[in-house]
mmCIF file of C-alpha atoms and ligand atoms in Angstrom:
data_model
loop_
_atom_site.group_PDB
_atom_site.id
_atom_site.type_symbol
_atom_site.label_atom_id
_atom_site.label_comp_id
_atom_site.label_asym_id
_atom_site.label_seq_id
_atom_site.Cartn_x
_atom_site.Cartn_y
_atom_site.Cartn_z
ATOM 1 C CA MET S 168 6.674 22.486 -17.738
ATOM 2 C CA SER S 169 8.338 19.817 -15.892
ATOM 3 C CA LYS S 170 6.140 16.572 -15.479
ATOM 4 C CA THR S 171 6.448 13.677 -13.481
ATOM 5 C CA ILE S 172 4.647 10.342 -13.843
ATOM 6 C CA ALA S 173 3.823 8.096 -10.755
ATOM 7 C CA ILE S 174 3.576 4.482 -11.826
ATOM 8 C CA ASN S 175 2.160 1.441 -10.025
ATOM 9 C CA ALA S 176 2.692 -1.657 -12.026
ATOM 10 C CA GLY S 177 1.149 -4.979 -11.179
ATOM 11 C CA SER S 178 1.891 -8.025 -13.135
ATOM 12 C CA SER S 179 -1.326 -7.477 -15.126
ATOM 13 C CA SER S 180 -1.962 -3.784 -14.551
ATOM 14 C CA LEU S 181 -0.598 -0.381 -14.696
ATOM 15 C CA LYS S 182 -1.914 2.555 -12.773
ATOM 16 C CA TRP S 183 -0.334 6.031 -13.220
ATOM 17 C CA GLN S 184 -0.974 9.727 -12.412
ATOM 18 C CA LEU S 185 0.786 12.621 -14.208
ATOM 19 C CA TYR S 186 1.838 15.635 -12.154
ATOM 20 C CA VAL S 187 3.072 19.155 -12.927
ATOM 21 C CA MET S 188 5.912 19.682 -10.588
ATOM 22 C CA PRO S 189 6.686 21.201 -8.372
ATOM 23 C CA GLU S 190 3.134 22.361 -8.074
ATOM 24 C CA GLU S 191 1.922 19.184 -7.413
ATOM 25 C CA THR S 192 -0.955 19.351 -9.819
ATOM 26 C CA VAL S 193 -2.432 16.222 -11.135
ATOM 27 C CA ILE S 194 -3.325 16.726 -14.847
ATOM 28 C CA ALA S 195 -4.125 13.178 -15.972
ATOM 29 C CA GLN S 196 -4.356 9.837 -14.495
ATOM 30 C CA GLY S 197 -5.486 6.432 -15.627
ATOM 31 C CA ILE S 198 -5.005 2.575 -15.584
ATOM 32 C CA VAL S 199 -4.255 -0.304 -17.830
ATOM 33 C CA GLU S 200 -5.935 -3.427 -16.678
ATOM 34 C CA ARG S 201 -5.722 -7.083 -17.976
ATOM 35 C CA ILE S 202 -2.335 -6.590 -19.782
ATOM 36 C CA GLY S 203 -1.420 -9.763 -21.379
ATOM 37 C CA LEU S 204 -4.990 -11.008 -21.525
ATOM 38 C CA ASN S 205 -7.639 -10.343 -24.197
ATOM 39 C CA ASP S 206 -9.946 -7.197 -23.878
ATOM 40 C CA SER S 207 -7.396 -5.209 -21.771
ATOM 41 C CA ILE S 208 -8.935 -1.936 -20.702
ATOM 42 C CA PHE S 209 -7.061 1.311 -21.228
ATOM 43 C CA THR S 210 -8.380 4.428 -19.432
ATOM 44 C CA ILE S 211 -7.249 8.016 -19.167
ATOM 45 C CA LYS S 212 -9.016 10.705 -17.131
ATOM 46 C CA HIS S 213 -7.917 14.251 -17.680
ATOM 47 C CA GLY S 214 -9.255 17.950 -18.035
ATOM 48 C CA GLU S 215 -12.460 18.536 -16.405
ATOM 49 C CA GLY S 216 -13.919 15.202 -16.264
ATOM 50 C CA GLN S 217 -13.010 13.954 -19.545
ATOM 51 C CA LYS S 218 -12.431 10.344 -20.100
ATOM 52 C CA TYR S 219 -10.750 8.342 -22.781
ATOM 53 C CA GLU S 220 -11.439 4.460 -22.811
ATOM 54 C CA VAL S 221 -10.341 1.669 -25.212
ATOM 55 C CA ILE S 222 -10.795 -2.132 -24.915
ATOM 56 C CA LYS S 223 -8.303 -3.998 -27.122
ATOM 57 C CA ASP S 224 -5.780 -6.647 -26.505
ATOM 58 C CA ILE S 225 -2.624 -5.153 -25.074
ATOM 59 C CA GLU S 226 0.031 -7.843 -25.082
ATOM 60 C CA ASN S 227 2.644 -6.620 -22.520
ATOM 61 C CA HIS S 228 3.627 -3.624 -20.425
ATOM 62 C CA GLU S 229 5.960 -2.152 -23.328
ATOM 63 C CA ILE S 230 2.939 -1.711 -25.773
ATOM 64 C CA ALA S 231 0.796 -0.352 -22.854
ATOM 65 C CA ILE S 232 3.307 2.300 -22.068
ATOM 66 C CA ASN S 233 3.917 3.203 -25.776
ATOM 67 C CA MET S 234 0.134 3.322 -25.976
ATOM 68 C CA LEU S 235 0.125 5.582 -23.086
ATOM 69 C CA LEU S 236 2.610 7.949 -24.147
ATOM 70 C CA GLU S 237 1.073 8.237 -27.824
ATOM 71 C CA GLN S 238 -2.360 9.079 -26.240
ATOM 72 C CA LEU S 239 -0.942 11.563 -23.870
ATOM 73 C CA THR S 240 0.315 13.617 -26.955
ATOM 74 C CA ALA S 241 -2.994 12.711 -28.964
ATOM 75 C CA LEU S 242 -5.229 14.078 -26.202
ATOM 76 C CA ASN S 243 -2.878 17.285 -25.921
ATOM 77 C CA ILE S 244 -2.142 16.411 -22.410
ATOM 78 C CA ILE S 245 1.574 16.845 -23.199
ATOM 79 C CA ASP S 246 3.224 18.343 -26.215
ATOM 80 C CA SER S 247 6.329 15.952 -26.206
ATOM 81 C CA PHE S 248 7.683 13.186 -24.526
ATOM 82 C CA GLU S 249 10.720 15.157 -23.249
ATOM 83 C CA GLU S 250 8.204 17.007 -20.849
ATOM 84 C CA ILE S 251 8.025 13.979 -18.837
ATOM 85 C CA THR S 252 11.300 14.611 -16.825
ATOM 86 C CA GLY S 253 10.887 12.194 -14.015
ATOM 87 C CA ALA S 254 9.057 8.703 -13.494
ATOM 88 C CA GLY S 255 8.576 7.401 -9.945
ATOM 89 C CA HIS S 256 7.975 3.675 -9.744
ATOM 90 C CA ARG S 257 6.432 1.813 -6.842
ATOM 91 C CA ILE S 258 8.322 -1.316 -6.040
ATOM 92 C CA VAL S 259 7.182 -3.682 -3.372
ATOM 93 C CA ALA S 260 10.381 -5.226 -2.089
ATOM 94 C CA GLY S 261 13.480 -3.040 -1.477
ATOM 95 C CA GLY S 262 15.017 -5.442 1.246
ATOM 96 C CA GLU S 263 17.467 -3.953 3.618
ATOM 97 C CA HIS S 264 19.438 -2.159 0.749
ATOM 98 C CA PHE S 265 16.816 0.671 -0.221
ATOM 99 C CA LYS S 266 16.401 2.619 3.079
ATOM 100 C CA GLU S 267 14.638 5.297 0.909
ATOM 101 C CA SER S 268 13.728 6.212 -2.501
ATOM 102 C CA ALA S 269 16.554 5.832 -5.086
ATOM 103 C CA ILE S 270 17.613 6.763 -8.577
ATOM 104 C CA ILE S 271 17.328 3.527 -10.648
ATOM 105 C CA ASP S 272 20.400 3.104 -12.879
ATOM 106 C CA ASP S 273 21.425 -0.244 -14.404
ATOM 107 C CA GLU S 274 23.077 -1.277 -11.052
ATOM 108 C CA ALA S 275 20.117 -0.497 -8.799
ATOM 109 C CA LEU S 276 17.818 -2.248 -11.482
ATOM 110 C CA LYS S 277 19.977 -5.458 -11.064
ATOM 111 C CA LEU S 278 19.425 -5.119 -7.186
ATOM 112 C CA VAL S 279 15.486 -4.793 -7.853
ATOM 113 C CA ASP S 280 15.674 -7.931 -9.834
ATOM 114 C CA GLU S 281 17.561 -9.767 -7.103
ATOM 115 C CA LEU S 282 15.128 -8.752 -4.677
ATOM 116 C CA ALA S 283 12.426 -10.653 -6.646
ATOM 117 C CA GLU S 284 12.971 -13.504 -4.207
ATOM 118 C CA PHE S 285 11.230 -11.538 -1.654
ATOM 119 C CA ALA S 286 8.114 -10.489 -4.077
ATOM 120 C CA PRO S 287 8.092 -12.772 -6.895
ATOM 121 C CA LEU S 288 4.756 -11.562 -8.145
ATOM 122 C CA HIS S 289 5.691 -7.867 -8.048
ATOM 123 C CA ASN S 290 9.375 -6.957 -8.476
ATOM 124 C CA PRO S 291 10.038 -8.545 -11.848
ATOM 125 C CA ALA S 292 6.895 -6.593 -13.402
ATOM 126 C CA GLU S 293 8.354 -3.471 -11.832
ATOM 127 C CA ALA S 294 11.665 -4.055 -13.097
ATOM 128 C CA GLN S 295 10.326 -4.707 -16.474
ATOM 129 C CA VAL S 296 8.509 -1.484 -16.548
ATOM 130 C CA ILE S 297 11.493 0.452 -15.493
ATOM 131 C CA ARG S 298 13.424 -1.012 -18.563
ATOM 132 C CA VAL S 299 10.720 -0.067 -21.014
ATOM 133 C CA PHE S 300 10.916 3.420 -19.545
ATOM 134 C CA GLN S 301 14.759 3.382 -19.928
ATOM 135 C CA LYS S 302 13.998 2.461 -23.775
ATOM 136 C CA VAL S 303 11.204 4.776 -24.686
ATOM 137 C CA LEU S 304 12.179 7.610 -22.444
ATOM 138 C CA PRO S 305 15.914 7.639 -22.206
ATOM 139 C CA HIS S 306 15.946 11.304 -21.026
ATOM 140 C CA THR S 307 13.801 10.665 -17.880
ATOM 141 C CA LEU S 308 14.903 10.154 -14.345
ATOM 142 C CA ASN S 309 13.551 6.701 -13.215
ATOM 143 C CA VAL S 310 13.303 6.741 -9.284
ATOM 144 C CA GLY S 311 12.177 3.669 -7.285
ATOM 145 C CA VAL S 312 10.019 4.125 -4.287
ATOM 146 C CA PHE S 313 9.803 0.969 -2.039
ATOM 147 C CA ASP S 314 7.001 -0.225 -0.047
ATOM 148 C CA THR S 315 9.479 -1.464 2.539
ATOM 149 C CA SER S 316 11.709 1.604 2.844
ATOM 150 C CA PHE S 317 9.808 3.259 5.494
ATOM 151 C CA HIS S 318 10.219 0.207 7.628
ATOM 152 C CA THR S 319 13.831 0.040 7.463
ATOM 153 C CA THR S 320 13.952 1.885 10.556
ATOM 154 C CA MET S 321 12.327 -0.841 12.679
ATOM 155 C CA PRO S 322 14.933 -2.120 15.516
ATOM 156 C CA ALA S 323 16.069 -5.732 15.409
ATOM 157 C CA VAL S 324 14.023 -6.384 18.433
ATOM 158 C CA ASN S 325 10.827 -5.797 16.261
ATOM 159 C CA TYR S 326 12.065 -7.219 12.717
ATOM 160 C CA LEU S 327 13.673 -10.403 14.001
ATOM 161 C CA TYR S 328 11.596 -13.444 14.155
ATOM 162 C CA SER S 329 12.315 -15.832 17.194
ATOM 163 C CA ILE S 330 14.197 -18.309 14.950
ATOM 164 C CA ASN S 331 17.907 -19.064 14.527
ATOM 165 C CA THR S 332 19.522 -15.824 13.678
ATOM 166 C CA GLU S 333 21.679 -17.503 11.034
ATOM 167 C CA TYR S 334 18.606 -17.574 9.097
ATOM 168 C CA TYR S 335 18.287 -13.808 9.182
ATOM 169 C CA GLU S 336 22.141 -13.333 8.565
ATOM 170 C CA LYS S 337 22.387 -15.943 5.596
ATOM 171 C CA PHE S 338 19.011 -15.673 4.011
ATOM 172 C CA GLY S 339 17.514 -12.189 5.026
ATOM 173 C CA ALA S 340 14.787 -13.920 6.816
ATOM 174 C CA ARG S 341 13.363 -10.997 8.926
ATOM 175 C CA LYS S 342 10.232 -8.675 8.815
ATOM 176 C CA TYR S 343 10.330 -6.055 6.115
ATOM 177 C CA GLY S 344 6.672 -4.978 6.099
ATOM 178 C CA ALA S 345 4.752 -3.089 3.368
ATOM 179 C CA HIS S 346 2.481 0.049 2.621
ATOM 180 C CA GLY S 347 5.392 2.076 3.439
ATOM 181 C CA THR S 348 4.649 4.938 1.259
ATOM 182 C CA SER S 349 1.238 5.092 2.658
ATOM 183 C CA HIS S 350 2.357 5.021 6.165
ATOM 184 C CA ARG S 351 4.901 7.739 5.636
ATOM 185 C CA TYR S 352 2.319 9.966 4.000
ATOM 186 C CA VAL S 353 -0.503 9.685 6.529
ATOM 187 C CA SER S 354 1.923 9.856 9.624
ATOM 188 C CA GLU S 355 3.536 13.208 8.275
ATOM 189 C CA ARG S 356 -0.067 14.521 7.547
ATOM 190 C CA ALA S 357 -1.175 13.350 11.192
ATOM 191 C CA ALA S 358 1.750 15.198 12.756
ATOM 192 C CA GLU S 359 0.770 18.417 10.707
ATOM 193 C CA MET S 360 -2.790 18.045 11.929
ATOM 194 C CA LEU S 361 -1.806 17.646 15.475
ATOM 195 C CA GLY S 362 0.368 20.839 15.027
ATOM 196 C CA ARG S 363 3.538 19.181 16.436
ATOM 197 C CA PRO S 364 6.900 18.267 15.237
ATOM 198 C CA ILE S 365 6.698 14.678 14.162
ATOM 199 C CA GLU S 366 9.651 13.881 16.216
ATOM 200 C CA GLU S 367 7.731 14.431 19.397
ATOM 201 C CA THR S 368 4.722 12.308 18.414
ATOM 202 C CA LYS S 369 3.510 8.759 18.598
ATOM 203 C CA ILE S 370 1.161 7.788 15.855
ATOM 204 C CA ILE S 371 -0.554 4.372 14.930
ATOM 205 C CA THR S 372 -1.497 4.413 11.178
ATOM 206 C CA CYS S 373 -4.052 1.896 10.103
ATOM 207 C CA HIS S 374 -3.885 1.391 6.213
ATOM 208 C CA LEU S 375 -6.999 -0.691 5.840
ATOM 209 C CA GLY S 376 -7.778 -1.755 2.175
ATOM 210 C CA ASN S 377 -8.058 -5.091 0.476
ATOM 211 C CA GLY S 378 -4.468 -5.363 1.819
ATOM 212 C CA ALA S 379 -4.255 -4.033 5.488
ATOM 213 C CA SER S 380 -1.305 -3.130 7.761
ATOM 214 C CA ILE S 381 -0.891 -1.102 10.925
ATOM 215 C CA THR S 382 2.329 0.712 11.738
ATOM 216 C CA ALA S 383 3.653 2.209 15.046
ATOM 217 C CA VAL S 384 5.424 5.526 14.031
ATOM 218 C CA ASP S 385 7.415 6.812 16.818
ATOM 219 C CA GLY S 386 8.922 10.119 16.268
ATOM 220 C CA GLY S 387 8.213 9.988 12.528
ATOM 221 C CA LYS S 388 9.992 6.632 12.173
ATOM 222 C CA SER S 389 8.358 3.207 11.890
ATOM 223 C CA ILE S 390 9.215 0.850 14.732
ATOM 224 C CA ASP S 391 6.938 -1.911 14.178
ATOM 225 C CA THR S 392 4.441 -2.931 11.469
ATOM 226 C CA SER S 393 1.854 -5.836 11.124
ATOM 227 C CA MET S 394 3.030 -7.216 7.786
ATOM 228 C CA GLY S 395 5.999 -9.540 7.846
ATOM 229 C CA PHE S 396 8.500 -11.102 5.652
ATOM 230 C CA THR S 397 5.620 -10.743 3.043
ATOM 231 C CA PRO S 398 2.347 -8.975 3.003
ATOM 232 C CA LEU S 399 0.622 -12.088 4.081
ATOM 233 C CA ALA S 400 1.343 -11.568 7.864
ATOM 234 C CA GLY S 401 -0.739 -9.335 10.386
ATOM 235 C CA LEU S 402 -4.187 -8.391 10.079
ATOM 236 C CA THR S 403 -7.428 -10.484 8.441
ATOM 237 C CA MET S 404 -7.393 -8.991 5.012
ATOM 238 C CA GLY S 405 -9.753 -9.178 2.055
ATOM 239 C CA THR S 406 -8.438 -12.546 0.930
ATOM 240 C CA ARG S 407 -5.191 -12.929 2.957
ATOM 241 C CA SER S 408 -5.181 -14.928 6.434
ATOM 242 C CA GLY S 409 -2.957 -12.503 8.150
ATOM 243 C CA ASP S 410 -1.373 -14.089 11.299
ATOM 244 C CA ILE S 411 -1.757 -17.955 11.736
ATOM 245 C CA ASP S 412 0.072 -20.612 13.453
ATOM 246 C CA PRO S 413 2.620 -22.197 10.856
ATOM 247 C CA SER S 414 1.931 -25.642 12.168
ATOM 248 C CA LEU S 415 -1.342 -25.490 10.742
ATOM 249 C CA LEU S 416 0.008 -25.370 7.261
ATOM 250 C CA GLN S 417 1.352 -28.957 7.626
ATOM 251 C CA TYR S 418 -1.826 -30.221 9.166
ATOM 252 C CA LEU S 419 -4.182 -28.580 6.403
ATOM 253 C CA MET S 420 -1.987 -29.740 3.764
ATOM 254 C CA GLY S 421 -2.185 -33.527 4.870
ATOM 255 C CA LYS S 422 -5.943 -33.101 5.029
ATOM 256 C CA LEU S 423 -6.388 -31.255 1.608
ATOM 257 C CA GLY S 424 -3.897 -33.668 0.091
ATOM 258 C CA LEU S 425 -1.758 -30.868 -0.868
ATOM 259 C CA THR S 426 1.907 -31.718 -1.624
ATOM 260 C CA ASP S 427 3.354 -28.409 -3.010
ATOM 261 C CA ILE S 428 3.473 -25.721 -0.329
ATOM 262 C CA LYS S 429 2.888 -23.052 -2.988
ATOM 263 C CA ASP S 430 -0.790 -24.304 -3.250
ATOM 264 C CA MET S 431 -1.114 -23.912 0.562
ATOM 265 C CA ILE S 432 0.204 -20.261 0.571
ATOM 266 C CA ASN S 433 -2.032 -19.488 -2.413
ATOM 267 C CA ILE S 434 -5.005 -20.540 -0.142
ATOM 268 C CA LEU S 435 -3.667 -18.296 2.498
ATOM 269 C CA ASN S 436 -3.397 -15.338 0.018
ATOM 270 C CA LYS S 437 -6.222 -15.644 -2.325
ATOM 271 C CA GLU S 438 -8.959 -17.750 -0.541
ATOM 272 C CA SER S 439 -8.614 -16.621 3.072
ATOM 273 C CA GLY S 440 -9.554 -13.532 5.158
ATOM 274 C CA LEU S 441 -12.812 -11.960 4.918
ATOM 275 C CA LEU S 442 -13.567 -14.160 1.964
ATOM 276 C CA GLY S 443 -12.684 -17.263 3.627
ATOM 277 C CA LEU S 444 -14.213 -16.517 6.952
ATOM 278 C CA SER S 445 -17.694 -15.312 5.301
ATOM 279 C CA GLY S 446 -18.183 -17.418 2.304
ATOM 280 C CA VAL S 447 -19.602 -14.315 0.853
ATOM 281 C CA SER S 448 -16.983 -11.764 -0.416
ATOM 282 C CA SER S 449 -13.760 -10.223 0.099
ATOM 283 C CA ASP S 450 -15.351 -6.704 -0.088
ATOM 284 C CA MET S 451 -16.305 -4.948 3.068
ATOM 285 C CA ARG S 452 -19.360 -3.411 1.418
ATOM 286 C CA ASP S 453 -20.700 -6.988 0.538
ATOM 287 C CA LEU S 454 -20.127 -8.260 4.180
ATOM 288 C CA GLU S 455 -21.921 -5.184 5.609
ATOM 289 C CA SER S 456 -25.101 -5.519 3.215
ATOM 290 C CA SER S 457 -25.111 -9.523 3.810
ATOM 291 C CA ASP S 458 -27.517 -10.859 6.371
ATOM 292 C CA LYS S 459 -25.473 -14.116 6.881
ATOM 293 C CA GLU S 460 -24.056 -14.903 10.152
ATOM 294 C CA SER S 461 -20.590 -15.633 8.853
ATOM 295 C CA ALA S 462 -20.516 -12.279 7.141
ATOM 296 C CA LYS S 463 -21.091 -10.659 10.712
ATOM 297 C CA LEU S 464 -18.537 -12.953 12.282
ATOM 298 C CA ALA S 465 -15.852 -12.033 9.775
ATOM 299 C CA LEU S 466 -16.603 -8.296 10.482
ATOM 300 C CA GLU S 467 -16.025 -8.954 14.056
ATOM 301 C CA ILE S 468 -12.813 -10.805 13.515
ATOM 302 C CA PHE S 469 -11.498 -7.929 11.277
ATOM 303 C CA ALA S 470 -12.185 -5.216 13.900
ATOM 304 C CA ASP S 471 -10.867 -7.607 16.603
ATOM 305 C CA ARG S 472 -7.451 -7.959 14.753
ATOM 306 C CA VAL S 473 -7.199 -4.223 14.252
ATOM 307 C CA ARG S 474 -7.844 -3.462 17.998
ATOM 308 C CA LYS S 475 -5.202 -6.073 19.208
ATOM 309 C CA TYR S 476 -2.700 -4.580 16.729
ATOM 310 C CA ILE S 477 -3.445 -0.938 18.052
ATOM 311 C CA GLY S 478 -3.127 -2.210 21.693
ATOM 312 C CA SER S 479 0.043 -3.870 21.156
ATOM 313 C CA TYR S 480 1.631 -0.707 19.457
ATOM 314 C CA VAL S 481 0.404 1.375 22.258
ATOM 315 C CA SER S 482 2.444 -0.870 24.568
ATOM 316 C CA ALA S 483 5.471 -0.845 22.000
ATOM 317 C CA MET S 484 5.608 2.895 22.044
ATOM 318 C CA ASN S 485 4.463 3.369 25.739
ATOM 319 C CA GLY S 486 1.580 5.820 24.485
ATOM 320 C CA VAL S 487 0.068 7.022 21.537
ATOM 321 C CA ASP S 488 -0.966 10.562 20.376
ATOM 322 C CA ALA S 489 -3.027 9.791 17.474
ATOM 323 C CA ILE S 490 -4.508 6.860 15.422
ATOM 324 C CA VAL S 491 -5.088 7.453 11.849
ATOM 325 C CA PHE S 492 -7.462 5.621 9.442
ATOM 326 C CA THR S 493 -6.708 5.235 5.676
ATOM 327 C CA ALA S 494 -7.207 3.411 2.523
ATOM 328 C CA GLY S 495 -10.544 1.932 1.201
ATOM 329 C CA ILE S 496 -12.039 0.645 4.442
ATOM 330 C CA GLY S 497 -10.220 3.226 6.720
ATOM 331 C CA GLU S 498 -11.516 6.140 4.632
ATOM 332 C CA ASN S 499 -14.893 5.146 3.818
ATOM 333 C CA ASP S 500 -16.332 2.545 6.430
ATOM 334 C CA ILE S 501 -18.120 4.680 9.012
ATOM 335 C CA ASN S 502 -19.363 1.720 10.960
ATOM 336 C CA MET S 503 -15.931 -0.147 11.037
ATOM 337 C CA ARG S 504 -14.139 2.910 12.405
ATOM 338 C CA LYS S 505 -16.694 3.027 15.091
ATOM 339 C CA GLU S 506 -16.677 -0.641 15.845
ATOM 340 C CA ILE S 507 -12.705 -0.346 16.247
ATOM 341 C CA ILE S 508 -12.542 2.673 18.393
ATOM 342 C CA ASN S 509 -15.501 1.691 20.621
ATOM 343 C CA GLY S 510 -13.323 -1.132 21.755
ATOM 344 C CA LEU S 511 -10.519 1.127 22.766
ATOM 345 C CA THR S 512 -11.957 3.386 25.246
ATOM 346 C CA TRP S 513 -9.751 1.968 28.029
ATOM 347 C CA PHE S 514 -6.868 4.255 26.947
ATOM 348 C CA GLY S 515 -8.929 7.329 26.286
ATOM 349 C CA CYS S 516 -10.068 7.052 22.713
ATOM 350 C CA GLU S 517 -13.563 8.346 22.072
ATOM 351 C CA ILE S 518 -14.962 8.558 18.672
ATOM 352 C CA ASP S 519 -17.399 11.503 17.744
ATOM 353 C CA GLU S 520 -20.315 10.144 15.846
ATOM 354 C CA ALA S 521 -21.068 13.254 13.886
ATOM 355 C CA ARG S 522 -17.407 13.827 12.869
ATOM 356 C CA ASN S 523 -16.957 10.091 12.066
ATOM 357 C CA ASP S 524 -20.139 10.204 9.763
ATOM 358 C CA VAL S 525 -18.066 11.068 6.648
ATOM 359 C CA ARG S 526 -16.272 9.162 3.698
ATOM 360 C CA GLY S 527 -12.828 10.241 2.529
ATOM 361 C CA ASP S 528 -12.540 13.729 4.034
ATOM 362 C CA GLU S 529 -9.192 14.611 5.919
ATOM 363 C CA ARG S 530 -10.413 15.348 9.595
ATOM 364 C CA VAL S 531 -10.339 14.581 13.295
ATOM 365 C CA ILE S 532 -13.051 12.211 14.161
ATOM 366 C CA SER S 533 -12.642 11.895 17.760
ATOM 367 C CA THR S 534 -14.348 14.106 20.414
ATOM 368 C CA ASP S 535 -12.578 17.138 21.876
ATOM 369 C CA ASP S 536 -12.156 15.241 25.130
ATOM 370 C CA SER S 537 -10.654 12.301 23.596
ATOM 371 C CA LYS S 538 -7.205 11.694 25.135
ATOM 372 C CA VAL S 539 -5.998 10.013 22.003
ATOM 373 C CA LYS S 540 -7.044 11.833 18.707
ATOM 374 C CA VAL S 541 -8.621 9.691 15.793
ATOM 375 C CA LEU S 542 -7.887 11.066 12.307
ATOM 376 C CA LEU S 543 -9.254 10.129 9.108
ATOM 377 C CA ILE S 544 -6.576 10.867 6.392
ATOM 378 C CA PRO S 545 -7.119 9.939 2.759
ATOM 379 C CA THR S 546 -3.564 8.341 1.788
ATOM 380 C CA ASP S 547 -1.948 9.669 -1.254
ATOM 381 C CA GLU S 548 0.844 7.328 -2.230
ATOM 382 C CA GLU S 549 1.280 8.694 -5.761
ATOM 383 C CA LEU S 550 1.879 12.253 -4.398
ATOM 384 C CA MET S 551 4.541 10.826 -2.240
ATOM 385 C CA ILE S 552 6.115 9.161 -5.212
ATOM 386 C CA ALA S 553 6.162 12.255 -7.162
ATOM 387 C CA ARG S 554 7.555 14.294 -4.418
ATOM 388 C CA ASP S 555 10.485 11.845 -4.135
ATOM 389 C CA VAL S 556 11.168 11.838 -7.725
ATOM 390 C CA GLU S 557 11.292 15.719 -7.467
ATOM 391 C CA ALA S 558 13.611 15.581 -4.437
ATOM 392 C CA LEU S 559 16.011 13.379 -6.433
ATOM 393 C CA LYS S 560 15.855 15.764 -9.643
ATOM 394 C CA LYS S 561 17.890 18.257 -7.812
HETATM 395 P P1 LIG D 810 -6.564 -2.144 -2.242
HETATM 396 O O1 LIG D 810 -5.939 -0.770 -2.778
HETATM 397 O O2 LIG D 810 -5.720 -2.876 -1.310
HETATM 398 O O3 LIG D 810 -7.005 -2.952 -3.245
HETATM 399 P P2 LIG D 810 -8.452 -0.361 -1.241
HETATM 400 O O4 LIG D 810 -7.786 0.658 -0.356
HETATM 401 O O5 LIG D 810 -9.223 0.325 -2.628
HETATM 402 O O6 LIG D 810 -7.915 -1.760 -1.454
HETATM 403 O O7 LIG D 810 -9.817 -0.873 -0.351
HETATM 404 C C1 LIG D 810 -10.754 -1.831 -0.719
HETATM 405 C C2 LIG D 810 -11.732 -2.080 0.437
HETATM 406 O O8 LIG D 810 -12.375 -0.913 0.867
HETATM 407 C C3 LIG D 810 -12.895 -3.053 0.180
HETATM 408 O O9 LIG D 810 -13.084 -3.888 1.131
HETATM 409 C C4 LIG D 810 -13.993 -2.099 0.051
HETATM 410 O O10 LIG D 810 -15.122 -2.818 0.348
HETATM 411 C C5 LIG D 810 -13.792 -0.972 1.014
HETATM 412 N N1 LIG D 810 -14.629 0.151 0.893
HETATM 413 C C6 LIG D 810 -14.808 0.998 -0.302
HETATM 414 N N2 LIG D 810 -15.577 1.860 -0.035
HETATM 415 C C7 LIG D 810 -16.265 1.571 1.067
HETATM 416 C C8 LIG D 810 -17.419 2.019 1.758
HETATM 417 N N3 LIG D 810 -18.145 3.007 1.110
HETATM 418 N N4 LIG D 810 -17.702 1.431 2.762
HETATM 419 C C9 LIG D 810 -17.154 0.446 3.308
HETATM 420 N N5 LIG D 810 -16.320 -0.078 2.716
HETATM 421 C C10 LIG D 810 -15.587 0.439 1.567
#
């Protein structure tokens, strides 16, 4: 039986799901956390609720992957390594080159490495994992599935910043976006739920997790998205600031006595957003259970930025058929969805409180009379990755 593994590698973690294809059945999944640190955590879930967990030092991704393969055989999840015929790797930056998922041979791998300039924390770790796969599973087809690919259809009018175009031409300074695999999956599902060909639909997809982004999907193509050159732009996120005036960087660096711009960017990436605003937490659940005014204000700001992006994308597409909520907050946060939609009644959006009273189910959550449908669609990036591998196997 042909099996495909979907891999999401971070600098210190490795998340994976093993599929039987083309049936799309998940037979095992797991995560290795704290790679390179002590007491790494190695978990496999399989069968009917069975769980295997070990805590021990795992020095690097190669050791993690070897351990994973050994355990897959030891737990009888696979009989031999040869069964894994495909590996799909999530890659953060694909630049303008990777317009869709691609087989990663040595030449493509070189490009992934070169694109590390656009995602220094991610691409090198992802390239490293692909190298390990090439070594330990030489018969397996490696496929790169890029966060940016879905957004390569954006027109210049939306991907260009209003700066000298030479900076784009010479250095690639433009908007690339992120979360593309998720936006692609939920927009395709949304068109199916609307019962219409995707080419005839205008959909706004809201991927609201720790990292959050909104995309305008016109006729099945991303035409604009809230993240920018990097995933720091756009909405207020768990710890990321989202959009701010760049002049503030210089001003704050002076006030904080910072001399290295990296320290400033680090503050915007790691100490801002909901965490910075509330002083309580980056996690929605903590903010919702807090009685601090700062937590309430952080929630209001989050909802406000989401509404403003939705509003601007309604204008960008000159209409909208459906708004989709997905990811941790989008799928689970009943109050936040209500807050957001209740501020959008002006163009005919109405939430049905009973339908909205749900976590993680795929369903319509707007009223029958709502001019714009509001949909809750749990995302499935891993499935999308496995499907892309399957398509390239042929
Ligand atoms: P990422 O994958 O970007 O790390 P997730 O998609 O897992 O993030 O989303 C994490 C966010 O989802 C957190 O802010 C968390 O509080 C929120 N979340 C998860 N479950 C719930 C819930 N039941 N109610 C409200 N928010 C939730």
